Amino acid sequence: MSTPSPFWSNQTSNFTERDDGFDEVGFGKGDFKMYHDNSTLNGWPYFNLHGYAHWAIILSIVIAGTIGNIMLFIMVSDSKLASLSYTVYLKFMAFCDCLALIVGMYLQTEEYFNLPKLANMSNTIIKIVIGFEFLPTFLSPWLVVGFTLDRFVCVCFPLKREIFCTRKKAIAVCSCMVAATIVLVIPILDISELVMSDNLVYYIIVFRMVLSSTLPCIIILVLNIFITVRIKRGNEFRSTFIRHSANPTKDSSTRPLVLISVLAFVTLLPMSVSDIINLVSYLLEAGREVVIITDRLWPALNIIYSLNLGQNFFILIGSSQNYRQIIKRKLRCFTVKGRQTRPN
């Protein structure tokens, strides 16, 4: 969810020189149209985030995020958590986010170091690359939506929890999301045939800017508002009966999970806003300066978005002693097993 997608720089190999001080970028790598500035906009925003420093920051986030997602997968596989519905969403999110981090890192490395592009090798490879670019971009925020909806039912309708928040239903929901994403990505693979009809262009705009950016953020925001209000009311109700508790409002099981959803919204929002701004500028064929500014800000927005792909594990262990104990126990088990398998 960037301009035009997370990890994709606002650049392409299809440049056409213009007489008005801009390089017009063709519809490449999903870009609908971007303009690279040859002027200065009076020097604003007075900095340039593009460069190897940005690549190094993303690399560190990718390494930490990938390790975190692997640890998250191990942690939620614990016997005490394996039967809970939300762990299914966390496992799908961990795998999808790892894929997005690795693919995105490769694409940026390809751009920054001018490596041979896989997409130029064959038509089949082009389709594979496009598929791997779009699938995690679309799927990741909707997995967060599913996870947030699961928390919404548990918090706001606790009596319905045993009916709707089951492991089997969570697997069914996640599987349907994966299948729906594949179906929606198939038309975009026509890009590899270089048949860029107006219908396909607008399909990509709707797909990228609405389905994989704006709409998930709106749903996550609305659900989190209801969850937060319900938790606050529940705490106020309990506090009227538990006057002498040291911490009557503490909810160690719910709040770390809600925090994942809230921070997901926070880290998705900047890219979503950037997408909307560029979409409006494109549809109105105006606001070229705005597009230039968002292009300059894209590395910072990309860093914020990439944090979303690797933060879940660190949120859980940072906000809950229970999860810290679980991961310590899991790591201790792996250490003991490793010692037992070593030859004497």
mmCIF file of C-alpha atoms in Angstrom:
data_model
loop_
_atom_site.group_PDB
_atom_site.id
_atom_site.type_symbol
_atom_site.label_atom_id
_atom_site.label_comp_id
_atom_site.label_asym_id
_atom_site.label_seq_id
_atom_site.Cartn_x
_atom_site.Cartn_y
_atom_site.Cartn_z
ATOM 1 C CA MET A 1 0.000 0.000 0.000
ATOM 2 C CA SER A 2 2.270 2.639 -1.155
ATOM 3 C CA THR A 3 2.611 4.958 -3.955
ATOM 4 C CA PRO A 4 1.839 2.830 -5.820
ATOM 5 C CA SER A 5 2.607 -0.116 -3.552
ATOM 6 C CA PRO A 6 4.722 -0.959 -0.536
ATOM 7 C CA PHE A 7 8.362 -1.558 -1.409
ATOM 8 C CA TRP A 8 7.853 -0.437 -5.005
ATOM 9 C CA SER A 9 9.710 2.753 -5.662
ATOM 10 C CA ASN A 10 7.853 5.281 -7.765
ATOM 11 C CA GLN A 11 10.072 4.487 -10.685
ATOM 12 C CA THR A 12 9.948 2.397 -13.766
ATOM 13 C CA SER A 13 12.096 1.742 -16.752
ATOM 14 C CA ASN A 14 9.595 3.288 -19.142
ATOM 15 C CA PHE A 15 10.475 6.992 -19.155
ATOM 16 C CA THR A 16 9.300 9.504 -21.699
ATOM 17 C CA GLU A 17 10.920 12.943 -21.828
ATOM 18 C CA ARG A 18 8.597 15.932 -21.483
ATOM 19 C CA ASP A 19 9.101 19.607 -22.252
ATOM 20 C CA ASP A 20 7.680 20.909 -18.964
ATOM 21 C CA GLY A 21 10.487 19.780 -16.662
ATOM 22 C CA PHE A 22 9.068 16.367 -15.776
ATOM 23 C CA ASP A 23 9.731 12.797 -16.743
ATOM 24 C CA GLU A 24 6.468 11.013 -17.370
ATOM 25 C CA VAL A 25 6.511 7.485 -16.160
ATOM 26 C CA GLY A 26 4.519 4.939 -18.061
ATOM 27 C CA PHE A 27 2.225 2.359 -16.536
ATOM 28 C CA GLY A 28 4.897 0.056 -15.190
ATOM 29 C CA LYS A 29 4.995 -2.123 -12.078
ATOM 30 C CA GLY A 30 1.469 -1.102 -11.285
ATOM 31 C CA ASP A 31 2.021 2.653 -11.534
ATOM 32 C CA PHE A 32 -0.955 4.423 -13.058
ATOM 33 C CA LYS A 33 1.037 7.621 -13.647
ATOM 34 C CA MET A 34 3.734 9.331 -11.642
ATOM 35 C CA TYR A 35 5.902 12.366 -12.293
ATOM 36 C CA HIS A 36 9.513 12.719 -11.241
ATOM 37 C CA ASP A 37 10.536 16.234 -10.486
ATOM 38 C CA ASN A 38 13.278 18.020 -12.387
ATOM 39 C CA SER A 39 12.362 21.247 -10.594
ATOM 40 C CA THR A 40 12.673 21.929 -6.859
ATOM 41 C CA LEU A 41 9.218 22.987 -5.583
ATOM 42 C CA ASN A 42 11.153 25.797 -3.872
ATOM 43 C CA GLY A 43 13.233 23.150 -2.178
ATOM 44 C CA TRP A 44 10.371 21.715 -0.103
ATOM 45 C CA PRO A 45 10.366 19.319 1.729
ATOM 46 C CA TYR A 46 14.099 20.139 2.024
ATOM 47 C CA PHE A 47 15.284 16.554 2.207
ATOM 48 C CA ASN A 48 15.693 13.520 -0.005
ATOM 49 C CA LEU A 49 14.856 10.163 1.536
ATOM 50 C CA HIS A 50 15.636 8.126 -1.572
ATOM 51 C CA GLY A 51 18.981 6.371 -1.429
ATOM 52 C CA TYR A 52 20.997 3.583 0.141
ATOM 53 C CA ALA A 53 20.181 4.744 3.681
ATOM 54 C CA HIS A 54 16.531 3.946 2.980
ATOM 55 C CA TRP A 55 17.503 0.553 1.590
ATOM 56 C CA ALA A 56 19.600 -0.177 4.702
ATOM 57 C CA ILE A 57 16.736 0.765 7.034
ATOM 58 C CA ILE A 58 14.329 -1.458 5.118
ATOM 59 C CA LEU A 59 16.865 -4.300 5.187
ATOM 60 C CA SER A 60 17.126 -4.089 8.983
ATOM 61 C CA ILE A 61 13.328 -4.049 9.293
ATOM 62 C CA VAL A 62 13.035 -7.023 6.944
ATOM 63 C CA ILE A 63 15.574 -9.042 8.934
ATOM 64 C CA ALA A 64 13.983 -8.204 12.296
ATOM 65 C CA GLY A 65 10.457 -8.620 10.917
ATOM 66 C CA THR A 66 11.181 -11.990 9.326
ATOM 67 C CA ILE A 67 12.712 -13.299 12.540
ATOM 68 C CA GLY A 68 9.759 -11.884 14.483
ATOM 69 C CA ASN A 69 7.213 -13.550 12.207
ATOM 70 C CA ILE A 70 8.993 -16.894 12.513
ATOM 71 C CA MET A 71 9.025 -16.537 16.294
ATOM 72 C CA LEU A 72 5.352 -15.538 16.236
ATOM 73 C CA PHE A 73 4.489 -18.698 14.292
ATOM 74 C CA ILE A 74 6.399 -20.778 16.847
ATOM 75 C CA MET A 75 4.816 -18.989 19.802
ATOM 76 C CA VAL A 76 1.182 -19.340 18.695
ATOM 77 C CA SER A 77 1.811 -23.033 17.966
ATOM 78 C CA ASP A 78 2.043 -23.595 21.715
ATOM 79 C CA SER A 79 -0.431 -26.162 23.020
ATOM 80 C CA LYS A 80 -2.111 -23.544 25.240
ATOM 81 C CA LEU A 81 -2.844 -21.303 22.259
ATOM 82 C CA ALA A 82 -3.229 -23.722 19.358
ATOM 83 C CA SER A 83 -6.949 -24.229 19.901
ATOM 84 C CA LEU A 84 -7.803 -20.499 19.871
ATOM 85 C CA SER A 85 -9.216 -18.895 16.739
ATOM 86 C CA TYR A 86 -7.027 -15.794 16.683
ATOM 87 C CA THR A 87 -3.851 -17.881 16.427
ATOM 88 C CA VAL A 88 -4.990 -19.017 12.971
ATOM 89 C CA TYR A 89 -5.090 -15.414 11.774
ATOM 90 C CA LEU A 90 -1.706 -14.719 13.351
ATOM 91 C CA LYS A 91 -0.164 -17.710 11.563
ATOM 92 C CA PHE A 92 -1.567 -16.644 8.188
ATOM 93 C CA MET A 93 -0.448 -13.071 8.852
ATOM 94 C CA ALA A 94 3.059 -14.215 9.816
ATOM 95 C CA PHE A 95 3.473 -16.229 6.601
ATOM 96 C CA CYS A 96 1.970 -13.521 4.379
ATOM 97 C CA ASP A 97 4.007 -10.749 5.994
ATOM 98 C CA CYS A 98 7.214 -12.753 5.628
ATOM 99 C CA LEU A 99 6.467 -13.204 1.939
ATOM 100 C CA ALA A 100 5.763 -9.480 1.516
ATOM 101 C CA LEU A 101 8.964 -8.518 3.329
ATOM 102 C CA ILE A 102 11.199 -10.869 1.345
ATOM 103 C CA VAL A 103 9.678 -10.108 -2.066
ATOM 104 C CA GLY A 104 9.650 -6.379 -1.360
ATOM 105 C CA MET A 105 13.267 -6.423 -0.215
ATOM 106 C CA TYR A 106 14.336 -8.201 -3.375
ATOM 107 C CA LEU A 107 12.473 -5.724 -5.582
ATOM 108 C CA GLN A 108 14.078 -2.760 -3.844
ATOM 109 C CA THR A 109 17.505 -4.361 -4.041
ATOM 110 C CA GLU A 110 16.887 -4.951 -7.725
ATOM 111 C CA GLU A 111 16.110 -1.247 -8.183
ATOM 112 C CA TYR A 112 18.870 0.249 -6.036
ATOM 113 C CA PHE A 113 21.686 -1.948 -7.361
ATOM 114 C CA ASN A 114 20.458 -2.195 -10.972
ATOM 115 C CA LEU A 115 20.344 -5.985 -10.881
ATOM 116 C CA PRO A 116 19.022 -7.976 -13.869
ATOM 117 C CA LYS A 117 15.243 -7.919 -13.623
ATOM 118 C CA LEU A 118 13.504 -11.277 -13.374
ATOM 119 C CA ALA A 119 10.467 -9.793 -15.112
ATOM 120 C CA ASN A 120 12.517 -9.344 -18.290
ATOM 121 C CA MET A 121 13.386 -13.042 -18.627
ATOM 122 C CA SER A 122 10.118 -14.512 -19.844
ATOM 123 C CA ASN A 123 6.387 -13.950 -19.891
ATOM 124 C CA THR A 124 5.852 -16.720 -17.321
ATOM 125 C CA ILE A 125 8.322 -15.160 -14.897
ATOM 126 C CA ILE A 126 6.626 -11.781 -15.393
ATOM 127 C CA LYS A 127 3.321 -13.281 -14.258
ATOM 128 C CA ILE A 128 4.962 -14.969 -11.270
ATOM 129 C CA VAL A 129 6.654 -11.719 -10.201
ATOM 130 C CA ILE A 130 3.443 -9.707 -10.564
ATOM 131 C CA GLY A 131 1.512 -12.344 -8.646
ATOM 132 C CA PHE A 132 3.999 -12.335 -5.764
ATOM 133 C CA GLU A 133 3.937 -8.532 -5.730
ATOM 134 C CA PHE A 134 0.167 -8.220 -5.556
ATOM 135 C CA LEU A 135 -0.870 -11.239 -3.460
ATOM 136 C CA PRO A 136 0.680 -10.281 -0.090
ATOM 137 C CA THR A 137 -0.092 -6.584 -0.678
ATOM 138 C CA PHE A 138 -3.794 -7.357 -0.926
ATOM 139 C CA LEU A 139 -3.997 -10.280 1.475
ATOM 140 C CA SER A 140 -2.104 -8.850 4.463
ATOM 141 C CA PRO A 141 -4.532 -6.009 5.371
ATOM 142 C CA TRP A 142 -7.568 -8.273 4.908
ATOM 143 C CA LEU A 143 -6.071 -10.822 7.285
ATOM 144 C CA VAL A 144 -5.835 -7.976 9.783
ATOM 145 C CA VAL A 145 -9.520 -7.251 9.066
ATOM 146 C CA GLY A 146 -10.393 -10.892 9.773
ATOM 147 C CA PHE A 147 -8.301 -10.867 12.949
ATOM 148 C CA THR A 148 -9.968 -7.620 14.109
ATOM 149 C CA LEU A 149 -13.424 -9.004 13.343
ATOM 150 C CA ASP A 150 -12.621 -12.072 15.431
ATOM 151 C CA ARG A 151 -11.631 -9.804 18.336
ATOM 152 C CA PHE A 152 -14.767 -7.706 17.781
ATOM 153 C CA VAL A 153 -17.024 -10.736 18.207
ATOM 154 C CA CYS A 154 -15.126 -11.954 21.280
ATOM 155 C CA VAL A 155 -15.235 -8.566 23.003
ATOM 156 C CA CYS A 156 -18.616 -7.202 21.941
ATOM 157 C CA PHE A 157 -20.579 -10.458 21.685
ATOM 158 C CA PRO A 158 -18.926 -12.847 24.158
ATOM 159 C CA LEU A 159 -21.942 -15.181 24.187
ATOM 160 C CA LYS A 160 -21.449 -15.771 20.439
ATOM 161 C CA ARG A 161 -17.773 -16.549 20.843
ATOM 162 C CA GLU A 162 -18.171 -20.316 20.898
ATOM 163 C CA ILE A 163 -20.222 -20.171 17.689
ATOM 164 C CA PHE A 164 -18.248 -17.778 15.479
ATOM 165 C CA CYS A 165 -14.756 -17.645 16.991
ATOM 166 C CA THR A 166 -13.651 -21.227 16.437
ATOM 167 C CA ARG A 167 -10.476 -22.554 14.887
ATOM 168 C CA LYS A 168 -12.334 -24.220 12.007
ATOM 169 C CA LYS A 169 -14.186 -21.025 11.114
ATOM 170 C CA ALA A 170 -10.951 -19.029 11.286
ATOM 171 C CA ILE A 171 -9.265 -21.461 8.887
ATOM 172 C CA ALA A 172 -12.271 -21.227 6.554
ATOM 173 C CA VAL A 173 -12.201 -17.415 6.602
ATOM 174 C CA CYS A 174 -8.467 -17.219 5.936
ATOM 175 C CA SER A 175 -8.691 -19.812 3.154
ATOM 176 C CA CYS A 176 -11.524 -17.867 1.498
ATOM 177 C CA MET A 177 -9.431 -14.698 1.683
ATOM 178 C CA VAL A 178 -6.519 -16.423 -0.019
ATOM 179 C CA ALA A 179 -8.804 -17.820 -2.743
ATOM 180 C CA ALA A 180 -10.510 -14.448 -3.282
ATOM 181 C CA THR A 181 -7.130 -12.710 -3.547
ATOM 182 C CA ILE A 182 -5.955 -15.165 -6.207
ATOM 183 C CA VAL A 183 -9.160 -14.639 -8.196
ATOM 184 C CA LEU A 184 -8.826 -10.850 -8.010
ATOM 185 C CA VAL A 185 -5.158 -10.904 -9.017
ATOM 186 C CA ILE A 186 -5.722 -13.007 -12.151
ATOM 187 C CA PRO A 187 -6.974 -10.068 -14.322
ATOM 188 C CA ILE A 188 -3.926 -8.024 -13.335
ATOM 189 C CA LEU A 189 -1.657 -10.682 -14.836
ATOM 190 C CA ASP A 190 -2.730 -9.310 -18.218
ATOM 191 C CA ILE A 191 -0.133 -6.620 -17.559
ATOM 192 C CA SER A 192 2.458 -9.175 -18.547
ATOM 193 C CA GLU A 193 0.888 -9.232 -22.003
ATOM 194 C CA LEU A 194 1.298 -5.439 -22.169
ATOM 195 C CA VAL A 195 -2.370 -5.044 -23.090
ATOM 196 C CA MET A 196 -3.136 -1.936 -21.031
ATOM 197 C CA SER A 197 -6.776 -1.192 -21.795
ATOM 198 C CA ASP A 198 -8.626 1.552 -19.942
ATOM 199 C CA ASN A 199 -10.750 -1.075 -18.189
ATOM 200 C CA LEU A 200 -7.650 -2.843 -16.872
ATOM 201 C CA VAL A 201 -6.142 0.441 -15.697
ATOM 202 C CA TYR A 202 -9.250 1.330 -13.704
ATOM 203 C CA TYR A 203 -9.487 -2.223 -12.383
ATOM 204 C CA ILE A 204 -5.962 -1.906 -10.988
ATOM 205 C CA ILE A 205 -6.793 1.484 -9.477
ATOM 206 C CA VAL A 206 -9.856 0.071 -7.722
ATOM 207 C CA PHE A 207 -7.945 -3.043 -6.675
ATOM 208 C CA ARG A 208 -4.951 -1.163 -5.325
ATOM 209 C CA MET A 209 -6.461 1.969 -3.888
ATOM 210 C CA VAL A 210 -9.803 0.700 -2.604
ATOM 211 C CA LEU A 211 -9.682 -3.055 -1.979
ATOM 212 C CA SER A 212 -6.105 -3.269 -0.699
ATOM 213 C CA SER A 213 -5.783 0.098 0.990
ATOM 214 C CA THR A 214 -8.683 2.386 1.864
ATOM 215 C CA LEU A 215 -11.460 -0.108 2.583
ATOM 216 C CA PRO A 216 -9.444 -2.333 4.981
ATOM 217 C CA CYS A 217 -8.293 0.728 6.927
ATOM 218 C CA ILE A 218 -11.875 1.981 7.294
ATOM 219 C CA ILE A 219 -13.139 -1.417 8.478
ATOM 220 C CA ILE A 220 -10.261 -1.821 10.949
ATOM 221 C CA LEU A 221 -10.873 1.682 12.312
ATOM 222 C CA VAL A 222 -14.613 1.150 12.804
ATOM 223 C CA LEU A 223 -14.170 -2.242 14.472
ATOM 224 C CA ASN A 224 -11.443 -0.923 16.772
ATOM 225 C CA ILE A 225 -13.657 1.959 17.850
ATOM 226 C CA PHE A 226 -16.404 -0.475 18.891
ATOM 227 C CA ILE A 227 -13.872 -2.761 20.615
ATOM 228 C CA THR A 228 -12.273 0.115 22.523
ATOM 229 C CA VAL A 229 -15.630 1.510 23.641
ATOM 230 C CA ARG A 230 -16.777 -1.916 24.805
ATOM 231 C CA ILE A 231 -13.552 -2.571 26.727
ATOM 232 C CA LYS A 232 -13.769 0.834 28.383
ATOM 233 C CA ARG A 233 -17.384 0.279 29.422
ATOM 234 C CA GLY A 234 -16.546 -3.202 30.709
ATOM 235 C CA ASN A 235 -13.671 -1.843 32.777
ATOM 236 C CA GLU A 236 -15.860 0.909 34.217
ATOM 237 C CA PHE A 237 -18.519 -1.651 35.101
ATOM 238 C CA ARG A 238 -16.015 -3.956 36.809
ATOM 239 C CA SER A 239 -14.374 -1.071 38.653
ATOM 240 C CA THR A 240 -17.662 -0.327 40.417
ATOM 241 C CA PHE A 241 -17.511 -3.785 42.017
ATOM 242 C CA ILE A 242 -13.759 -4.146 42.470
ATOM 243 C CA ARG A 243 -12.852 -0.987 44.337
ATOM 244 C CA HIS A 244 -9.781 -2.276 46.094
ATOM 245 C CA SER A 245 -8.069 -4.065 43.219
ATOM 246 C CA ALA A 246 -4.529 -2.924 42.495
ATOM 247 C CA ASN A 247 -5.314 -2.735 38.796
ATOM 248 C CA PRO A 248 -8.994 -3.395 38.125
ATOM 249 C CA THR A 249 -8.855 -2.376 34.467
ATOM 250 C CA LYS A 250 -6.071 -4.699 33.404
ATOM 251 C CA ASP A 251 -6.988 -7.199 30.734
ATOM 252 C CA SER A 252 -3.866 -9.227 29.949
ATOM 253 C CA SER A 253 -5.515 -11.492 27.399
ATOM 254 C CA THR A 254 -7.440 -9.010 25.267
ATOM 255 C CA ARG A 255 -5.447 -5.822 25.141
ATOM 256 C CA PRO A 256 -2.259 -7.151 23.475
ATOM 257 C CA LEU A 257 -4.388 -8.579 20.661
ATOM 258 C CA VAL A 258 -6.377 -5.362 20.281
ATOM 259 C CA LEU A 259 -3.072 -3.481 20.246
ATOM 260 C CA ILE A 260 -2.002 -5.493 17.186
ATOM 261 C CA SER A 261 -5.077 -4.329 15.310
ATOM 262 C CA VAL A 262 -4.723 -0.705 16.447
ATOM 263 C CA LEU A 263 -1.051 -0.456 15.471
ATOM 264 C CA ALA A 264 -1.806 -2.179 12.172
ATOM 265 C CA PHE A 265 -4.251 0.625 11.411
ATOM 266 C CA VAL A 266 -1.710 3.263 12.474
ATOM 267 C CA THR A 267 1.000 1.862 10.204
ATOM 268 C CA LEU A 268 -1.367 1.264 7.276
ATOM 269 C CA LEU A 269 -2.960 4.718 7.411
ATOM 270 C CA PRO A 270 -0.108 6.852 5.953
ATOM 271 C CA MET A 271 0.114 4.695 2.824
ATOM 272 C CA SER A 272 -3.647 4.649 2.502
ATOM 273 C CA VAL A 273 -3.813 8.442 2.633
ATOM 274 C CA SER A 274 -1.016 8.669 0.083
ATOM 275 C CA ASP A 275 -2.905 6.282 -2.202
ATOM 276 C CA ILE A 276 -6.057 8.386 -1.974
ATOM 277 C CA ILE A 277 -4.157 11.596 -2.729
ATOM 278 C CA ASN A 278 -2.530 10.080 -5.802
ATOM 279 C CA LEU A 279 -5.798 8.533 -6.965
ATOM 280 C CA VAL A 280 -7.601 11.889 -6.753
ATOM 281 C CA SER A 281 -4.707 13.625 -8.519
ATOM 282 C CA TYR A 282 -4.794 11.050 -11.287
ATOM 283 C CA LEU A 283 -8.563 11.153 -11.777
ATOM 284 C CA LEU A 284 -8.658 14.955 -11.777
ATOM 285 C CA GLU A 285 -5.503 15.187 -13.895
ATOM 286 C CA ALA A 286 -4.278 17.857 -11.539
ATOM 287 C CA GLY A 287 -2.150 18.335 -8.474
ATOM 288 C CA ARG A 288 1.192 17.470 -10.047
ATOM 289 C CA GLU A 289 3.042 19.116 -7.175
ATOM 290 C CA VAL A 290 1.136 16.947 -4.714
ATOM 291 C CA VAL A 291 2.225 13.833 -6.587
ATOM 292 C CA ILE A 292 5.835 15.024 -6.524
ATOM 293 C CA ILE A 293 5.666 15.568 -2.775
ATOM 294 C CA THR A 294 4.166 12.139 -2.119
ATOM 295 C CA ASP A 295 6.883 10.667 -4.322
ATOM 296 C CA ARG A 296 9.519 12.328 -2.174
ATOM 297 C CA LEU A 297 7.817 11.164 1.002
ATOM 298 C CA TRP A 298 7.359 7.614 -0.278
ATOM 299 C CA PRO A 299 10.499 6.169 1.414
ATOM 300 C CA ALA A 300 9.315 7.383 4.832
ATOM 301 C CA LEU A 301 5.826 6.010 4.205
ATOM 302 C CA ASN A 302 7.353 2.752 3.030
ATOM 303 C CA ILE A 303 9.351 2.434 6.253
ATOM 304 C CA ILE A 304 6.185 2.939 8.303
ATOM 305 C CA TYR A 305 4.331 0.358 6.210
ATOM 306 C CA SER A 306 7.141 -2.185 6.462
ATOM 307 C CA LEU A 307 6.955 -1.928 10.251
ATOM 308 C CA ASN A 308 3.382 -3.202 9.938
ATOM 309 C CA LEU A 309 4.675 -6.389 8.329
ATOM 310 C CA GLY A 310 7.036 -7.295 11.148
ATOM 311 C CA GLN A 311 5.644 -5.844 14.352
ATOM 312 C CA ASN A 312 3.102 -8.388 15.627
ATOM 313 C CA PHE A 313 5.500 -10.608 17.557
ATOM 314 C CA PHE A 314 7.193 -7.652 19.236
ATOM 315 C CA ILE A 315 3.818 -6.148 20.180
ATOM 316 C CA LEU A 316 2.748 -9.347 21.917
ATOM 317 C CA ILE A 317 5.937 -9.974 23.873
ATOM 318 C CA GLY A 318 6.255 -6.284 24.714
ATOM 319 C CA SER A 319 2.736 -5.933 26.089
ATOM 320 C CA SER A 320 2.088 -9.278 27.768
ATOM 321 C CA GLN A 321 4.084 -11.261 30.288
ATOM 322 C CA ASN A 322 2.066 -14.337 29.365
ATOM 323 C CA TYR A 323 3.394 -14.317 25.780
ATOM 324 C CA ARG A 324 6.939 -13.703 27.028
ATOM 325 C CA GLN A 325 6.668 -16.778 29.220
ATOM 326 C CA ILE A 326 5.315 -18.845 26.332
ATOM 327 C CA ILE A 327 8.129 -17.910 23.958
ATOM 328 C CA LYS A 328 10.728 -18.532 26.690
ATOM 329 C CA ARG A 329 9.268 -21.982 27.276
ATOM 330 C CA LYS A 330 9.227 -22.747 23.541
ATOM 331 C CA LEU A 331 12.829 -21.616 23.109
ATOM 332 C CA ARG A 332 13.867 -23.605 26.164
ATOM 333 C CA CYS A 333 12.244 -26.709 24.670
ATOM 334 C CA PHE A 334 14.122 -26.199 21.391
ATOM 335 C CA THR A 335 17.380 -25.768 23.312
ATOM 336 C CA VAL A 336 16.833 -28.948 25.312
ATOM 337 C CA LYS A 337 15.912 -30.928 22.199
ATOM 338 C CA GLY A 338 18.985 -29.609 20.427
ATOM 339 C CA ARG A 339 21.229 -30.741 23.249
ATOM 340 C CA GLN A 340 19.615 -34.172 23.346
ATOM 341 C CA THR A 341 20.152 -34.731 19.623
ATOM 342 C CA ARG A 342 23.846 -33.824 19.728
ATOM 343 C CA PRO A 343 26.209 -36.822 19.539
ATOM 344 C CA ASN A 344 28.177 -37.540 22.701
#
